[in-house]
mmCIF file of C-alpha atoms in Angstrom:
data_model
loop_
_atom_site.group_PDB
_atom_site.id
_atom_site.type_symbol
_atom_site.label_atom_id
_atom_site.label_comp_id
_atom_site.label_asym_id
_atom_site.label_seq_id
_atom_site.Cartn_x
_atom_site.Cartn_y
_atom_site.Cartn_z
ATOM 1 C CA UNK G 25 62.261 32.799 -32.904
ATOM 2 C CA UNK G 26 62.231 32.692 -36.695
ATOM 3 C CA UNK G 27 65.349 31.895 -38.700
ATOM 4 C CA UNK G 28 66.009 32.895 -42.302
ATOM 5 C CA UNK G 29 63.683 31.050 -44.628
ATOM 6 C CA UNK G 30 60.777 31.354 -42.163
ATOM 7 C CA UNK G 31 61.744 28.268 -40.136
ATOM 8 C CA UNK G 32 61.332 28.275 -36.369
ATOM 9 C CA UNK G 33 64.199 27.186 -34.150
ATOM 10 C CA UNK G 34 61.871 26.352 -31.261
ATOM 11 C CA UNK G 35 58.272 25.150 -31.222
ATOM 12 C CA UNK G 36 55.682 27.895 -31.073
ATOM 13 C CA UNK G 37 53.430 27.955 -28.007
ATOM 14 C CA UNK G 38 49.682 28.507 -27.858
ATOM 15 C CA UNK G 39 50.258 32.007 -26.459
ATOM 16 C CA UNK G 40 52.610 32.943 -29.330
ATOM 17 C CA UNK G 41 50.176 31.584 -31.946
ATOM 18 C CA UNK G 42 47.287 33.585 -30.441
ATOM 19 C CA UNK G 43 49.483 36.713 -30.558
ATOM 20 C CA UNK G 44 50.369 36.051 -34.226
ATOM 21 C CA UNK G 45 46.761 35.452 -35.291
ATOM 22 C CA UNK G 46 45.505 38.484 -33.334
ATOM 23 C CA UNK G 47 48.038 40.643 -35.202
ATOM 24 C CA UNK G 48 46.496 39.378 -38.471
ATOM 25 C CA UNK G 49 42.898 40.239 -37.552
ATOM 26 C CA UNK G 50 41.736 37.040 -35.836
ATOM 27 C CA UNK G 51 39.566 37.400 -32.717
ATOM 28 C CA UNK G 52 39.639 35.132 -29.667
ATOM 29 C CA UNK G 53 36.066 33.914 -29.119
ATOM 30 C CA UNK G 54 34.211 31.953 -26.500
ATOM 31 C CA UNK G 55 34.253 28.239 -26.914
ATOM 32 C CA UNK G 56 37.004 25.790 -27.501
ATOM 33 C CA UNK G 57 37.137 22.592 -25.488
ATOM 34 C CA UNK G 58 39.078 22.488 -22.242
ATOM 35 C CA UNK G 59 42.366 24.323 -22.642
ATOM 36 C CA UNK G 60 41.944 24.830 -26.410
ATOM 37 C CA UNK G 61 41.348 28.357 -27.741
ATOM 38 C CA UNK G 62 38.978 29.131 -30.603
ATOM 39 C CA UNK G 63 39.677 32.081 -32.911
ATOM 40 C CA UNK G 64 37.504 33.519 -35.672
ATOM 41 C CA UNK G 65 37.780 36.013 -38.512
ATOM 42 C CA UNK G 66 35.013 37.343 -40.745
ATOM 43 C CA UNK G 67 34.690 35.182 -43.859
ATOM 44 C CA UNK G 68 37.036 32.449 -42.565
ATOM 45 C CA UNK G 69 36.478 29.116 -40.832
ATOM 46 C CA UNK G 70 37.224 29.124 -37.089
ATOM 47 C CA UNK G 71 40.633 27.898 -35.928
ATOM 48 C CA UNK G 72 41.181 25.893 -32.735
ATOM 49 C CA UNK G 73 44.582 26.164 -31.063
ATOM 50 C CA UNK G 74 45.648 23.433 -28.616
ATOM 51 C CA UNK G 75 47.367 24.223 -25.302
ATOM 52 C CA UNK G 76 51.145 24.115 -24.851
ATOM 53 C CA UNK G 77 53.885 23.799 -27.446
ATOM 54 C CA UNK G 78 52.711 23.141 -30.994
ATOM 55 C CA UNK G 79 54.604 20.574 -33.027
ATOM 56 C CA UNK G 80 55.785 21.745 -36.441
ATOM 57 C CA UNK G 81 52.934 20.039 -38.298
ATOM 58 C CA UNK G 82 50.221 21.539 -36.083
ATOM 59 C CA UNK G 83 51.844 24.967 -36.398
ATOM 60 C CA UNK G 84 52.027 24.604 -40.183
ATOM 61 C CA UNK G 85 48.375 23.523 -40.359
ATOM 62 C CA UNK G 86 47.172 26.474 -38.286
ATOM 63 C CA UNK G 87 49.211 28.920 -40.385
ATOM 64 C CA UNK G 88 47.792 27.370 -43.568
ATOM 65 C CA UNK G 89 44.215 27.624 -42.253
ATOM 66 C CA UNK G 90 44.827 31.272 -41.349
ATOM 67 C CA UNK G 91 46.342 32.060 -44.747
ATOM 68 C CA UNK G 92 49.746 33.075 -43.326
#
């Protein structure tokens, strides 16, 4: 859930982050260690998403890496 100003009320989960990145052209690839998921996009560095709820700093870092 996103509030006005782009702030989340609840922590985003791995599943929600994968859905967001997929909507912006990122592709889920093989790899990633254990329960982590690796996503790639042409011309960008790969992003690794940890399992479970993401704390606000991890979420912010992933969004920054993805250019969102």
